[in-house]
mmCIF file of C-alpha atoms in Angstrom:
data_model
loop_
_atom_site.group_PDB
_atom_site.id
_atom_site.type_symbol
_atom_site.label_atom_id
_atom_site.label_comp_id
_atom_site.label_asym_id
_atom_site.label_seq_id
_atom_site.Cartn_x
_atom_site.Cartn_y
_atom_site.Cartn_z
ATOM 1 C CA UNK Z 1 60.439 -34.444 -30.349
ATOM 2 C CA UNK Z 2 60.977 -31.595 -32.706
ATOM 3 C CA UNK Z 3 64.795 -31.747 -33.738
ATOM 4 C CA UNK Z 4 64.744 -27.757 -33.063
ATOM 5 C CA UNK Z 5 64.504 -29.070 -29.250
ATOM 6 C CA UNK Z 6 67.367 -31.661 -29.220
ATOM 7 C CA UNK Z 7 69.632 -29.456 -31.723
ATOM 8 C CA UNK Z 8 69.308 -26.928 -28.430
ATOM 9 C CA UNK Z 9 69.579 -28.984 -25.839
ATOM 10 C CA UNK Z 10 72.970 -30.308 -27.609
ATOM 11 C CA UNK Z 11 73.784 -26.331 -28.115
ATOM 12 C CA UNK Z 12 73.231 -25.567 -24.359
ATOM 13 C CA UNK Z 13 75.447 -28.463 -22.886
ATOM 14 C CA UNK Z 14 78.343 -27.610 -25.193
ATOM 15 C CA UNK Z 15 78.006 -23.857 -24.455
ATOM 16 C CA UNK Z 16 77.814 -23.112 -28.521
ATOM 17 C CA UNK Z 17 76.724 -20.098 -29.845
ATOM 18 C CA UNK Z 18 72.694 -21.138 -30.741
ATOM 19 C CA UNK Z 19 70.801 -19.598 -34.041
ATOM 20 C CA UNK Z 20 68.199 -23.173 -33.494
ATOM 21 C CA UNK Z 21 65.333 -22.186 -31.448
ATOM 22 C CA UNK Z 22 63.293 -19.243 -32.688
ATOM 23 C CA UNK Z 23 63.592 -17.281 -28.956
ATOM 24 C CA UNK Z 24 64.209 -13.782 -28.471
ATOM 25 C CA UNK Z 25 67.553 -13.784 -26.698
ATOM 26 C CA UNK Z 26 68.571 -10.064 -25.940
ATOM 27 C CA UNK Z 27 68.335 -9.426 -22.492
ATOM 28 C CA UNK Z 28 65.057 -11.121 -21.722
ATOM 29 C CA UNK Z 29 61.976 -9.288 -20.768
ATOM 30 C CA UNK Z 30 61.546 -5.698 -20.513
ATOM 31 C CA UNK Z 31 62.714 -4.802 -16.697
ATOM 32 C CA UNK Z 32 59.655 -2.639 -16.672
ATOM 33 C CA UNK Z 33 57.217 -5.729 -17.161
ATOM 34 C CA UNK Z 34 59.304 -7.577 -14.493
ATOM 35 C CA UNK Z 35 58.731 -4.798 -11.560
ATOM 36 C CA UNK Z 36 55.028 -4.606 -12.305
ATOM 37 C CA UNK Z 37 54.761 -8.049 -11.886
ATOM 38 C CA UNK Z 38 57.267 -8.079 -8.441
ATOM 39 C CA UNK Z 39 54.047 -5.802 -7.641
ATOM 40 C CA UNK Z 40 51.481 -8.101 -8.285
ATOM 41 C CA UNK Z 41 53.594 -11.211 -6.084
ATOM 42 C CA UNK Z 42 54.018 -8.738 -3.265
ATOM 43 C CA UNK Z 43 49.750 -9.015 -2.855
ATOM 44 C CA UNK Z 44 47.364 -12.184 -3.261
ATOM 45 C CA UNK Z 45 46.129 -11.360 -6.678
ATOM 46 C CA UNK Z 46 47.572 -14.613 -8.495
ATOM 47 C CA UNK Z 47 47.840 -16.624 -6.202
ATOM 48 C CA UNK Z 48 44.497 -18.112 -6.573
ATOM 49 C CA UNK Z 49 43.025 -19.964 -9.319
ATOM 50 C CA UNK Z 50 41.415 -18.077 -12.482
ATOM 51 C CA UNK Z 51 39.504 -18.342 -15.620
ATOM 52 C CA UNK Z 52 40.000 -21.208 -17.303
ATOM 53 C CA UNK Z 53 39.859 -18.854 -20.369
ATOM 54 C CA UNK Z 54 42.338 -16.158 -18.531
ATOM 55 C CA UNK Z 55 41.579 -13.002 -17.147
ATOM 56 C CA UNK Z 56 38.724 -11.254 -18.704
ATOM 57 C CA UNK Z 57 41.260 -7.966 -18.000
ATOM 58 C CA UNK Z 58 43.270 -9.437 -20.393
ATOM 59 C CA UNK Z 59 41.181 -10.719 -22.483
ATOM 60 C CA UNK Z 60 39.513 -6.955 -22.966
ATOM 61 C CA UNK Z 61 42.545 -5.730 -23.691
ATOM 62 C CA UNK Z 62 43.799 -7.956 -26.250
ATOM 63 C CA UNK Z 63 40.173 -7.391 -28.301
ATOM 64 C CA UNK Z 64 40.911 -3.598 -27.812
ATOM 65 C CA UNK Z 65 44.495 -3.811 -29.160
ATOM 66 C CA UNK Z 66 43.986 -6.087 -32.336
ATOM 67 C CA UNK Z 67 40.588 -4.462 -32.979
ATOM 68 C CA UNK Z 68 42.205 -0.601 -33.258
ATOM 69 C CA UNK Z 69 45.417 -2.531 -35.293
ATOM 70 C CA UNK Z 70 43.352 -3.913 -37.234
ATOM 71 C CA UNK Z 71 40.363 -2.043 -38.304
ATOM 72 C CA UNK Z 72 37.964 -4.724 -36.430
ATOM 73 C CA UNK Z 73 35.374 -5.048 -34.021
ATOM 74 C CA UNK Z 74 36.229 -7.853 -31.504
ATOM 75 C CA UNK Z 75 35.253 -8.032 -27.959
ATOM 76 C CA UNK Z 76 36.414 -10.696 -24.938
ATOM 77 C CA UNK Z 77 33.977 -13.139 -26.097
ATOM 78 C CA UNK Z 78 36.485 -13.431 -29.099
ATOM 79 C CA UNK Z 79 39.661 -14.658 -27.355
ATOM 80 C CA UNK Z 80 40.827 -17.024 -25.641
ATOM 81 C CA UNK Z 81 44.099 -17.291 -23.394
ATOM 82 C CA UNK Z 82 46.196 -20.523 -23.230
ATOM 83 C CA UNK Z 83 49.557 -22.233 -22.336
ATOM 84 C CA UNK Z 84 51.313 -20.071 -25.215
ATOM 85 C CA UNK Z 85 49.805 -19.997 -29.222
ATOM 86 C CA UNK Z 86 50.798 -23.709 -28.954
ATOM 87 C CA UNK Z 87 48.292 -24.436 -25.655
ATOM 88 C CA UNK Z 88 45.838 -22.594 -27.921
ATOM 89 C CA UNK Z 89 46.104 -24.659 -30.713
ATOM 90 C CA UNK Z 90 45.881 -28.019 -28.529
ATOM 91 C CA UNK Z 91 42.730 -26.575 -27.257
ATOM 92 C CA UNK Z 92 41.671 -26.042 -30.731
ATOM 93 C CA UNK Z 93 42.447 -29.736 -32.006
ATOM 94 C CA UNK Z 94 40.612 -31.117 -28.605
ATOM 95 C CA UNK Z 95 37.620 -29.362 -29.298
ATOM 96 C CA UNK Z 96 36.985 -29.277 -33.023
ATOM 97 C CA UNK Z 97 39.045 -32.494 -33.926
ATOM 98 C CA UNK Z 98 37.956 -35.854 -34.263
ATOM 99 C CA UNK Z 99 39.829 -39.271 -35.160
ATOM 100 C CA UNK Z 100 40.607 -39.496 -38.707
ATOM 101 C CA UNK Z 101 39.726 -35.805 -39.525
ATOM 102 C CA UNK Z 102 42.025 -34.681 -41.621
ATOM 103 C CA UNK Z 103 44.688 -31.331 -41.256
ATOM 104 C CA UNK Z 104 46.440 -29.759 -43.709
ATOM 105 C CA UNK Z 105 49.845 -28.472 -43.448
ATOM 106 C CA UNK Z 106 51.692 -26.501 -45.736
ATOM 107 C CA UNK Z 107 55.293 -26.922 -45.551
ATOM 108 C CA UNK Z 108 58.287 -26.280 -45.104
ATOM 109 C CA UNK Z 109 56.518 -24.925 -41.642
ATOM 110 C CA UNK Z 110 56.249 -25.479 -37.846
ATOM 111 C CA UNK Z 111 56.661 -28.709 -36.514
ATOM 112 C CA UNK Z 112 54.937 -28.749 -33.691
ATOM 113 C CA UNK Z 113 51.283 -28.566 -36.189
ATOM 114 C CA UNK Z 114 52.324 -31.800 -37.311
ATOM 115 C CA UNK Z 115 52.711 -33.095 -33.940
ATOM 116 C CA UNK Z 116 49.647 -32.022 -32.081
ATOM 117 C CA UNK Z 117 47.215 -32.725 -34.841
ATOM 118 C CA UNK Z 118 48.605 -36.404 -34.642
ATOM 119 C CA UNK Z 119 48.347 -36.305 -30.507
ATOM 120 C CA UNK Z 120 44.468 -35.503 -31.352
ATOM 121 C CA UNK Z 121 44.807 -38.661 -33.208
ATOM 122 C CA UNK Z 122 43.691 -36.603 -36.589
ATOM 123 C CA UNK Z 123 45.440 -37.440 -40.055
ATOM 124 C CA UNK Z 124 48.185 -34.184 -40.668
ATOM 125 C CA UNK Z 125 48.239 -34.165 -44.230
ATOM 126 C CA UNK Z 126 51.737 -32.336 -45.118
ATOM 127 C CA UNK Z 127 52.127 -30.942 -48.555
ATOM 128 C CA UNK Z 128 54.726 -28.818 -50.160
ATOM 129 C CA UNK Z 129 52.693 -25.838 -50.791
ATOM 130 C CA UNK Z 130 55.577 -23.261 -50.123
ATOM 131 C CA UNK Z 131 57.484 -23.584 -53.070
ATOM 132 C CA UNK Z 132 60.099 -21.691 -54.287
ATOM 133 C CA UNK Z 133 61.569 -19.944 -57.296
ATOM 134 C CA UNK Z 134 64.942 -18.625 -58.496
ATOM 135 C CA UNK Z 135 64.983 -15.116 -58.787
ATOM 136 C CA UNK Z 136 66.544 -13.205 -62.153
ATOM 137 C CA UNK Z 137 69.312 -12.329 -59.175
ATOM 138 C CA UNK Z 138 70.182 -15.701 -57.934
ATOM 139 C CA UNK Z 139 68.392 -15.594 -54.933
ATOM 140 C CA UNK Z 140 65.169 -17.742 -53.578
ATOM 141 C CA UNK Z 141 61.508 -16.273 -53.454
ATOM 142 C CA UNK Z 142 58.725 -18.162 -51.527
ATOM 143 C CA UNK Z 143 55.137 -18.123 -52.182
ATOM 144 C CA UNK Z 144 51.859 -20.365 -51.504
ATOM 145 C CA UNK Z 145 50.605 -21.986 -53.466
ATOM 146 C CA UNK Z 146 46.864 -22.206 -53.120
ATOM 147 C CA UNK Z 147 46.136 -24.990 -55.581
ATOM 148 C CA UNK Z 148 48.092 -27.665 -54.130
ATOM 149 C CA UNK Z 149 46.194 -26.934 -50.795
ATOM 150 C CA UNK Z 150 42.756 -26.938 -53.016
ATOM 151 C CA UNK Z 151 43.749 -30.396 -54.333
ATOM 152 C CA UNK Z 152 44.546 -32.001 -50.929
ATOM 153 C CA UNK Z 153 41.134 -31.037 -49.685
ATOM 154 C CA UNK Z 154 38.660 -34.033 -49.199
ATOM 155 C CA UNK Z 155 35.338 -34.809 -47.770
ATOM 156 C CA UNK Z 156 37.835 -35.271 -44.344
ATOM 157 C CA UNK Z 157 39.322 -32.177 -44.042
ATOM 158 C CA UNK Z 158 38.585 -29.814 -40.625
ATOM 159 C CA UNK Z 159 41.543 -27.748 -40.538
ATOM 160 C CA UNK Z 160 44.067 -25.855 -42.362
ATOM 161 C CA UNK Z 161 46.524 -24.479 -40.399
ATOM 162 C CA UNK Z 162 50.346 -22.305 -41.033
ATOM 163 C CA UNK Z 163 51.826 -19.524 -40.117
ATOM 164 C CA UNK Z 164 52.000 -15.840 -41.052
ATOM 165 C CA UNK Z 165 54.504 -14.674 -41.383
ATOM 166 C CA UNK Z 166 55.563 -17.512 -42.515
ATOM 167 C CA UNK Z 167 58.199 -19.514 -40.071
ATOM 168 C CA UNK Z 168 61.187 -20.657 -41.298
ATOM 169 C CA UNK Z 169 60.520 -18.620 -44.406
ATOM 170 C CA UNK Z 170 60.584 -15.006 -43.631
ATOM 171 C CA UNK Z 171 57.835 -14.016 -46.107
ATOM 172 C CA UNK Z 172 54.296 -12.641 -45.919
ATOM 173 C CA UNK Z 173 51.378 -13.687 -47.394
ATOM 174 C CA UNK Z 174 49.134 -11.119 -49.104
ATOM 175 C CA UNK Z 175 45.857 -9.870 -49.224
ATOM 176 C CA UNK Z 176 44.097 -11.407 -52.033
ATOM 177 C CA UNK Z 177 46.190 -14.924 -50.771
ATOM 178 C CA UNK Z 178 44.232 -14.712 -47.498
ATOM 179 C CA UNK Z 179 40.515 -13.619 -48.897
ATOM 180 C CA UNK Z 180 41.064 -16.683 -51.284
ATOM 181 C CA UNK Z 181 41.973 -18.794 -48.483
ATOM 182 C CA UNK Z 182 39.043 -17.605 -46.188
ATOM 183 C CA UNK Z 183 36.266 -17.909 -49.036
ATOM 184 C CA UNK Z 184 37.666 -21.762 -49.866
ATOM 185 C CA UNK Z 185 37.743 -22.695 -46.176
ATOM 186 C CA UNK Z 186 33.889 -21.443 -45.215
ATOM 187 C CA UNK Z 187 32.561 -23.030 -48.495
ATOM 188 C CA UNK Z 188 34.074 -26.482 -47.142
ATOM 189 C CA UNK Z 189 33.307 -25.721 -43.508
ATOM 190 C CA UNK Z 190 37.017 -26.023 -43.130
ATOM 191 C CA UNK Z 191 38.629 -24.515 -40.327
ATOM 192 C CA UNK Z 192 41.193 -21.685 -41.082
ATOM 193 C CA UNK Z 193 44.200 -21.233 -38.503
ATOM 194 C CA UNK Z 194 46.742 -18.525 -39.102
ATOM 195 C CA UNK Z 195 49.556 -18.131 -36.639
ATOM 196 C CA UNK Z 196 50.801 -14.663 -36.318
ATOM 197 C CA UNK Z 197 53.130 -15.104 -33.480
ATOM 198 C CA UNK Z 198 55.477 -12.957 -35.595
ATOM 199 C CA UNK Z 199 53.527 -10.148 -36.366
ATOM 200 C CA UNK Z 200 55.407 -7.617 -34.349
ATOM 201 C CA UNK Z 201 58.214 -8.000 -36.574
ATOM 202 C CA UNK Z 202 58.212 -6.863 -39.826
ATOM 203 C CA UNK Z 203 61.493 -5.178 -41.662
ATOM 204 C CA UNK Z 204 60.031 -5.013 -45.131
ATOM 205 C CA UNK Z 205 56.625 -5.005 -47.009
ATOM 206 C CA UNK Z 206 53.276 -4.731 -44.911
ATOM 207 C CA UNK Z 207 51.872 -7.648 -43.037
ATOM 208 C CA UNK Z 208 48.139 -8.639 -43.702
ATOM 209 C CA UNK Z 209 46.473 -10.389 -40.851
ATOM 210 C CA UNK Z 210 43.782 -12.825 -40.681
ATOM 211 C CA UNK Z 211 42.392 -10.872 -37.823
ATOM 212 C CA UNK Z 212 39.568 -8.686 -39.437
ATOM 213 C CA UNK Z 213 37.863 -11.795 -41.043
ATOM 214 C CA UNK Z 214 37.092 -13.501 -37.414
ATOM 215 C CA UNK Z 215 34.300 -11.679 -36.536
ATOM 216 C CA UNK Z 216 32.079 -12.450 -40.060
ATOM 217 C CA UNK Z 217 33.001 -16.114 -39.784
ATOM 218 C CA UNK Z 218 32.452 -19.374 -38.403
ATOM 219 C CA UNK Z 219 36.009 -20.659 -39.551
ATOM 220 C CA UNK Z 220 38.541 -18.142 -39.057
ATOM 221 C CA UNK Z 221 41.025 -18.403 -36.201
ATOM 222 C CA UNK Z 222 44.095 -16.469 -35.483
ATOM 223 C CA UNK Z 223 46.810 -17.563 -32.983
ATOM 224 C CA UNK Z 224 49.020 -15.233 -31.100
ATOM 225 C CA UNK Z 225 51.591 -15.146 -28.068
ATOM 226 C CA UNK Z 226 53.685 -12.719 -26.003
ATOM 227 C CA UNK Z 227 56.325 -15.239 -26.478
ATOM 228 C CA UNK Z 228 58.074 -13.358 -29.973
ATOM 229 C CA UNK Z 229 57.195 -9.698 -29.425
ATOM 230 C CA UNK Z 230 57.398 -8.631 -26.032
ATOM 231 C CA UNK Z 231 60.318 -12.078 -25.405
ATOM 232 C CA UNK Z 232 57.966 -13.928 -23.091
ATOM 233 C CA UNK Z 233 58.934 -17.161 -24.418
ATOM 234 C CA UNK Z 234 59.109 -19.112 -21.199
ATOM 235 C CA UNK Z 235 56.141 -17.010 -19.207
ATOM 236 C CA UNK Z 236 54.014 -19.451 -21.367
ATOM 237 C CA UNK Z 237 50.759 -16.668 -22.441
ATOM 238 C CA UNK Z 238 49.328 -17.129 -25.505
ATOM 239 C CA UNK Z 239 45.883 -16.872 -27.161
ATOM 240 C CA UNK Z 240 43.157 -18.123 -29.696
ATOM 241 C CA UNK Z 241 41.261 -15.144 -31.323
ATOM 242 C CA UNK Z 242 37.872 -17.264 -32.431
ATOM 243 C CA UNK Z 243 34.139 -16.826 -33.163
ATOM 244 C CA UNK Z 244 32.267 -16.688 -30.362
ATOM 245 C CA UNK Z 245 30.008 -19.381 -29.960
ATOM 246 C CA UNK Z 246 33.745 -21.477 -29.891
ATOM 247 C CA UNK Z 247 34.653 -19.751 -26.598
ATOM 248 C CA UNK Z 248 32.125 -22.397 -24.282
ATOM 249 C CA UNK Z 249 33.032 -25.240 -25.950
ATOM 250 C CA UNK Z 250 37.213 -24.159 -25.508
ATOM 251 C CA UNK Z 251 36.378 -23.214 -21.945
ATOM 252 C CA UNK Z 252 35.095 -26.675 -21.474
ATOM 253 C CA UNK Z 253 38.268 -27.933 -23.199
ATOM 254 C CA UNK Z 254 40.288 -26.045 -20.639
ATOM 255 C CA UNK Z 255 39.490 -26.511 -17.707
ATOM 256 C CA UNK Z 256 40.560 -29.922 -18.740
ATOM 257 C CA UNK Z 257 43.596 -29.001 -19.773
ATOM 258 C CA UNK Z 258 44.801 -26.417 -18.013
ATOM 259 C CA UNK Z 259 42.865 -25.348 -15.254
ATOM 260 C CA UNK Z 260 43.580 -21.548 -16.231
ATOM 261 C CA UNK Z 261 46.073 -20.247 -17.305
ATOM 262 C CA UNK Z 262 49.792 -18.782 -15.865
ATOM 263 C CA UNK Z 263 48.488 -16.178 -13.722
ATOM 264 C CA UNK Z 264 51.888 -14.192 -12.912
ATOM 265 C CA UNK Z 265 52.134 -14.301 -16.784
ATOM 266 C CA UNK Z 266 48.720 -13.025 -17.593
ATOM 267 C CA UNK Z 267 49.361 -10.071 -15.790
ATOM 268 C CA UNK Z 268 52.759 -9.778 -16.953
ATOM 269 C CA UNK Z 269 51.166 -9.546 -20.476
ATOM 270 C CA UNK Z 270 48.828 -7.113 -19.411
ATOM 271 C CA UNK Z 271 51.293 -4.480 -18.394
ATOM 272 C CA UNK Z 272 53.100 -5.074 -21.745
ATOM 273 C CA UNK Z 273 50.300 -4.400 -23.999
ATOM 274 C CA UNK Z 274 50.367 -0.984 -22.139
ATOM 275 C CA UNK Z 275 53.493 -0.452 -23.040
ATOM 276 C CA UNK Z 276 54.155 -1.815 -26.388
ATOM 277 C CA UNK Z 277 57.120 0.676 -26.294
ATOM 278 C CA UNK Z 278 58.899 -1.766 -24.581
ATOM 279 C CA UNK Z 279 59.800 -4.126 -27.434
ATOM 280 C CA UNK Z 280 61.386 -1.128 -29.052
ATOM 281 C CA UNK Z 281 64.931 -1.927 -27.781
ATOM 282 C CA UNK Z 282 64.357 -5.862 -28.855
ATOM 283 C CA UNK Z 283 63.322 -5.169 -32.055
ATOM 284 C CA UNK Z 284 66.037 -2.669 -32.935
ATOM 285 C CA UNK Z 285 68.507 -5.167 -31.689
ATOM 286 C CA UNK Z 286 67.122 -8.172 -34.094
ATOM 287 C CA UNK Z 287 67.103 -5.746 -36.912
ATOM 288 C CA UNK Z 288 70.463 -5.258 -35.970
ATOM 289 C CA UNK Z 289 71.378 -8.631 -36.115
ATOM 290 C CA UNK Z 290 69.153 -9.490 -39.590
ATOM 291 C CA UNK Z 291 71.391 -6.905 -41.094
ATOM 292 C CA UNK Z 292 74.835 -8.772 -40.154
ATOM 293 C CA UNK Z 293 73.223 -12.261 -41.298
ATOM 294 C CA UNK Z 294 72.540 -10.746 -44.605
ATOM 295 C CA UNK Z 295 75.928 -8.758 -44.532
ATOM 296 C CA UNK Z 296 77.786 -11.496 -43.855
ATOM 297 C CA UNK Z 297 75.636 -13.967 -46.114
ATOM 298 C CA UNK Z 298 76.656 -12.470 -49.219
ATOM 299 C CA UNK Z 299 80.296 -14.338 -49.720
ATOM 300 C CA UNK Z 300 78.166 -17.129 -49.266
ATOM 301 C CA UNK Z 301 75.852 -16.780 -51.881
ATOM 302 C CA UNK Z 302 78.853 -15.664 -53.997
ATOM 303 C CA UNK Z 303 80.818 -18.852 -53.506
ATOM 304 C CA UNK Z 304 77.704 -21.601 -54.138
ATOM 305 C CA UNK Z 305 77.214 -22.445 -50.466
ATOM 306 C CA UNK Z 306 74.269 -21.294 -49.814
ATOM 307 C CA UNK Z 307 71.220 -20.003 -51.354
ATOM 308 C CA UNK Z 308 68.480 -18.237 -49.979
ATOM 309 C CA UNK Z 309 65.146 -15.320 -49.770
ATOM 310 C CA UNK Z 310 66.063 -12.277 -47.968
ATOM 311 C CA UNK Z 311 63.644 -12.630 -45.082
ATOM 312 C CA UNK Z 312 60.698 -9.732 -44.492
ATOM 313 C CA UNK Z 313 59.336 -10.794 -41.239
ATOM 314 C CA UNK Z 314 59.832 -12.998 -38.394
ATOM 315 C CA UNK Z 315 63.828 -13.586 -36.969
ATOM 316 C CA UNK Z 316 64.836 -16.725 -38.812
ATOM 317 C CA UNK Z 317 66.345 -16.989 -42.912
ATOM 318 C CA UNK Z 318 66.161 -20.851 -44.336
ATOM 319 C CA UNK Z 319 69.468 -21.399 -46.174
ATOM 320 C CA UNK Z 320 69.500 -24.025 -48.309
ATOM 321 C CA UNK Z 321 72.509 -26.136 -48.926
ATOM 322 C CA UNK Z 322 73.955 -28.575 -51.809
ATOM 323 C CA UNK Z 323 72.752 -31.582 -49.106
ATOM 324 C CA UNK Z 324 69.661 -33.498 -49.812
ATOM 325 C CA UNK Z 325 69.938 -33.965 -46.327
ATOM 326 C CA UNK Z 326 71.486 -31.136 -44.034
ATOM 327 C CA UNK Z 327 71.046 -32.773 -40.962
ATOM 328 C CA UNK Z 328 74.623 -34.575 -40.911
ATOM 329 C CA UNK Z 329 76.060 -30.707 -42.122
ATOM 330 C CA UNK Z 330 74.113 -29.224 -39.056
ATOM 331 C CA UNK Z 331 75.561 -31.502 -36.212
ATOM 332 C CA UNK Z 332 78.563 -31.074 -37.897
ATOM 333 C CA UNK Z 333 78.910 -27.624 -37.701
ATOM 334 C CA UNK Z 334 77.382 -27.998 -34.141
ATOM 335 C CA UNK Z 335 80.430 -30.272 -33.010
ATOM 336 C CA UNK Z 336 83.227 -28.735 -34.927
ATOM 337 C CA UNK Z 337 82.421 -24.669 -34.918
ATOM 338 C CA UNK Z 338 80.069 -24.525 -31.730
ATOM 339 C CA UNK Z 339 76.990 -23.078 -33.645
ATOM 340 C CA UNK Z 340 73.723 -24.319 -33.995
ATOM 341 C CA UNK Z 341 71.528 -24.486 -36.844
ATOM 342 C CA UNK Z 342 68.383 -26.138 -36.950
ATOM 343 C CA UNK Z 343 67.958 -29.115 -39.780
ATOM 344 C CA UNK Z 344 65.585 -28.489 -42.371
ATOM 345 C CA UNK Z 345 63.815 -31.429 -42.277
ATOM 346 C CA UNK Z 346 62.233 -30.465 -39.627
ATOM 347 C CA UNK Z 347 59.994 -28.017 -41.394
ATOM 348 C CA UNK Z 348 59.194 -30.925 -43.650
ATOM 349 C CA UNK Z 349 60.662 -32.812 -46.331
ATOM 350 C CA UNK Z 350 60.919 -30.145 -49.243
ATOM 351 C CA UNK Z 351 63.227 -28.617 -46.644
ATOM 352 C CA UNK Z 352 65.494 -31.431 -46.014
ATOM 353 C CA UNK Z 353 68.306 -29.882 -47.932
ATOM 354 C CA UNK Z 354 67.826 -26.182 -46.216
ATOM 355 C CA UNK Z 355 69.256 -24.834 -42.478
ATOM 356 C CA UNK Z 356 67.691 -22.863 -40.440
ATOM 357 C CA UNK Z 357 68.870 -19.889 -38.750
ATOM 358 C CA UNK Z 358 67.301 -17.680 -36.158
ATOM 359 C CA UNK Z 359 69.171 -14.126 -35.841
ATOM 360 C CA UNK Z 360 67.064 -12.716 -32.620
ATOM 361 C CA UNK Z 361 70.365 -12.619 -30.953
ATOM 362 C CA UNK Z 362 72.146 -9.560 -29.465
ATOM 363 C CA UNK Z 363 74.259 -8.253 -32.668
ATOM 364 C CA UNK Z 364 77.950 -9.145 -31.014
ATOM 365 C CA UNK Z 365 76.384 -12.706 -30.550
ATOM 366 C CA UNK Z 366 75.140 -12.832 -33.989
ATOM 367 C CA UNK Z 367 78.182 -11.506 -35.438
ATOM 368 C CA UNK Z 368 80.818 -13.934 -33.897
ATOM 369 C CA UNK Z 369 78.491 -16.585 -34.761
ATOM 370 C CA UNK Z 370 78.546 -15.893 -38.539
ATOM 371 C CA UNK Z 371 82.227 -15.534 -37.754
ATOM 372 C CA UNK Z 372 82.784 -19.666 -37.174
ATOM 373 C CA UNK Z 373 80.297 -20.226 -40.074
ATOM 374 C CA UNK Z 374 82.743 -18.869 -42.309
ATOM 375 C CA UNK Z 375 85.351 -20.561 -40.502
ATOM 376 C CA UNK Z 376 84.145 -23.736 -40.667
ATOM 377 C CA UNK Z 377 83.176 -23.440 -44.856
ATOM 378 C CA UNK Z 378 86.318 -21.499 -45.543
ATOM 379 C CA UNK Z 379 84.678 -18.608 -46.857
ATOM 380 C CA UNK Z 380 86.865 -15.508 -48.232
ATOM 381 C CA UNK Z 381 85.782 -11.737 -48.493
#
């Protein structure tokens, strides 16, 4: 198990303030989204079983959504719904993974890759392709670096698979990154999986999806989920955007796996893709919050104890420590201050001596938090 999951099951039975698991925690979903769906329990409509590929309502609409954001042409033979972006990528490994093929995995990065490749019984082959620099400034800068991934590529490899933006890392990969990244993959028949979970919140630069290339290719898959953007983290709707002659062969996948998909959720998603106003308030609040972390961050910096990249995108900034290991620092700050961070080493081990911090929290939350922080490492204005 991920130590993001234990570090906030720890944080929930000693009532601390949590910045571990990347959640958005202000209020929950809109109350809009929540009537609807008292509408659709008050008839029949999902009670029953479904698509094993979700509602072909939803499914339109999705393809509609990303196709006029993104200056595409996608239909609902492109997507796929699934227990969250995670179910999607399970389905994914099930259907195009066999033992011994081989995925890379850029880190620092989401765990959970790691994990489900392995549970496919393929080889996750980790390398430290986000690196960092030190900026004239002081502070951290993150990029990929797209030779390291070129020189872990063998005769084995299926998949390539991270996130953008990039979680823990707060940065955004650009345009020329992603064509060179798309035109290496297809040439090796290597599958190409971006996860864009975040892509609803951006506070600096522009974001550059992976979207537009599906369409044109065999190999190009993007993830997505209601769970970030509209805060439908434990509704569990997610979905694979894929080329189409992938949809029978994940249908086939799912019915194995899932049956269909959360119903009550599906429509719940619907409604909210209608209303796309409705993640306003949430994302006004996180900026909010992002604003105190780096506010209050700053006496920090100044006094050695942490550095770190001002995060564009997503809700979460990677500090990194003087530890080689933070994970003793993190439980300590858990037990003593009653505020978790997450380890880095859970994003891999070129971020063993980092924390991470997740600031999707309402601002007052946020703020007291950062409070104890500099409590507990004696930090003065």
């Amino acid at each position: 198990m991920p130590e993001i999951k234990k570090i906030e099951a720890l944080a929930q039975s000693l009532k601390a303030i949590s910045f571990a698991q990347a959640a958005v925690r202000v209020g929950g979903v809109n109350q809009d989204i929540k009537k609807y769906v008292q509408t659709i329990l008050d008839t029949d409509k999902a009670d029953y079983y479904q698509s094993v590929i979700g509602l072909l309502s939803l499914r339109e609409k999705i393809a509609e959504k990303l196709s006029l954001k993104h200056a595409t042409t996608l239909t609902a033979e492109n997507i796929i719904i699934s227990h969250g972006s995670v179910g999607a990528f399970a389905s994914l490994c099930a259907a195009l993974l066999e033992t011994g093929d081989e995925v890379i995995i850029p880190e620092p990065t989401y765990p959970t890759y790691k994990n489900t490749a392995t549970f496919f019984k393929a080889v996750p082959v980790k390398i430290p392709a986000f690196v960092s620099s030190v900026t004239s400034s002081g502070d951290l800068s993150w990029e990929l670096d797209i030779d390291q991934i070129k020189a872990a590529t063998t005769s084995k490899t299926k998949m390539l698979i991270f996130p953008n933006p990039v979680n823990p890392l707060g940065f955004l990969l650009s345009p020329a990154l992603l064509q060179e990244l798309v035109t290496w993959c297809e040439s090796r028949s290597i599958y190409l999986v971006v996860d864009e979970v975040y892509d609803d919140y951006i506070f600096e630069g522009v974001f550059n999806s992976i979207t537009p290339y599906v369409p044109s290719s065999k190999y190009v898959i993007r993830l997505g989920s209601f769970s970030k953007n509209f805060a439908m983290s434990g509704w569990r709707v997610g979905y694979a955007v894929v080329p189409t002659y992938l949809i029978p062969i994940l249908m086939a996948v799912q019915d194995v796996l899932l049956c269909c998909p959360n119903v009550p959720g599906q429509y719940a998603a619907l409604y909210a893709l209608d209303h796309h106003e409705s993640i306003a308030e949430s994302y006004a609040l996180v900026s909010k919050s992002r604003d105190i972390v780096l506010q209050m961050l700053e006496p920090f910096k100044k006094q050695g104890i942490f550095t770190y990249a001002q995060p564009a995108a997503g809700f979460c900034i990677f500090l990194k420590t003087d530890r080689k290991d933070a994970t003793d620092l993190a439980l300590d700050i858990l037990n003593t201050s009653l505020v978790a961070l997450v380890p880095g080493k859970d994003f891999g081990d070129n971020g063993s001596a980092y924390l991470r911090l997740c600031y999707a929290r309402f601002p007052e939350v946020t703020q007291e938090g950062m409070q104890r922080l500099a409590q507990y490492f004696k930090v003065t204005e």
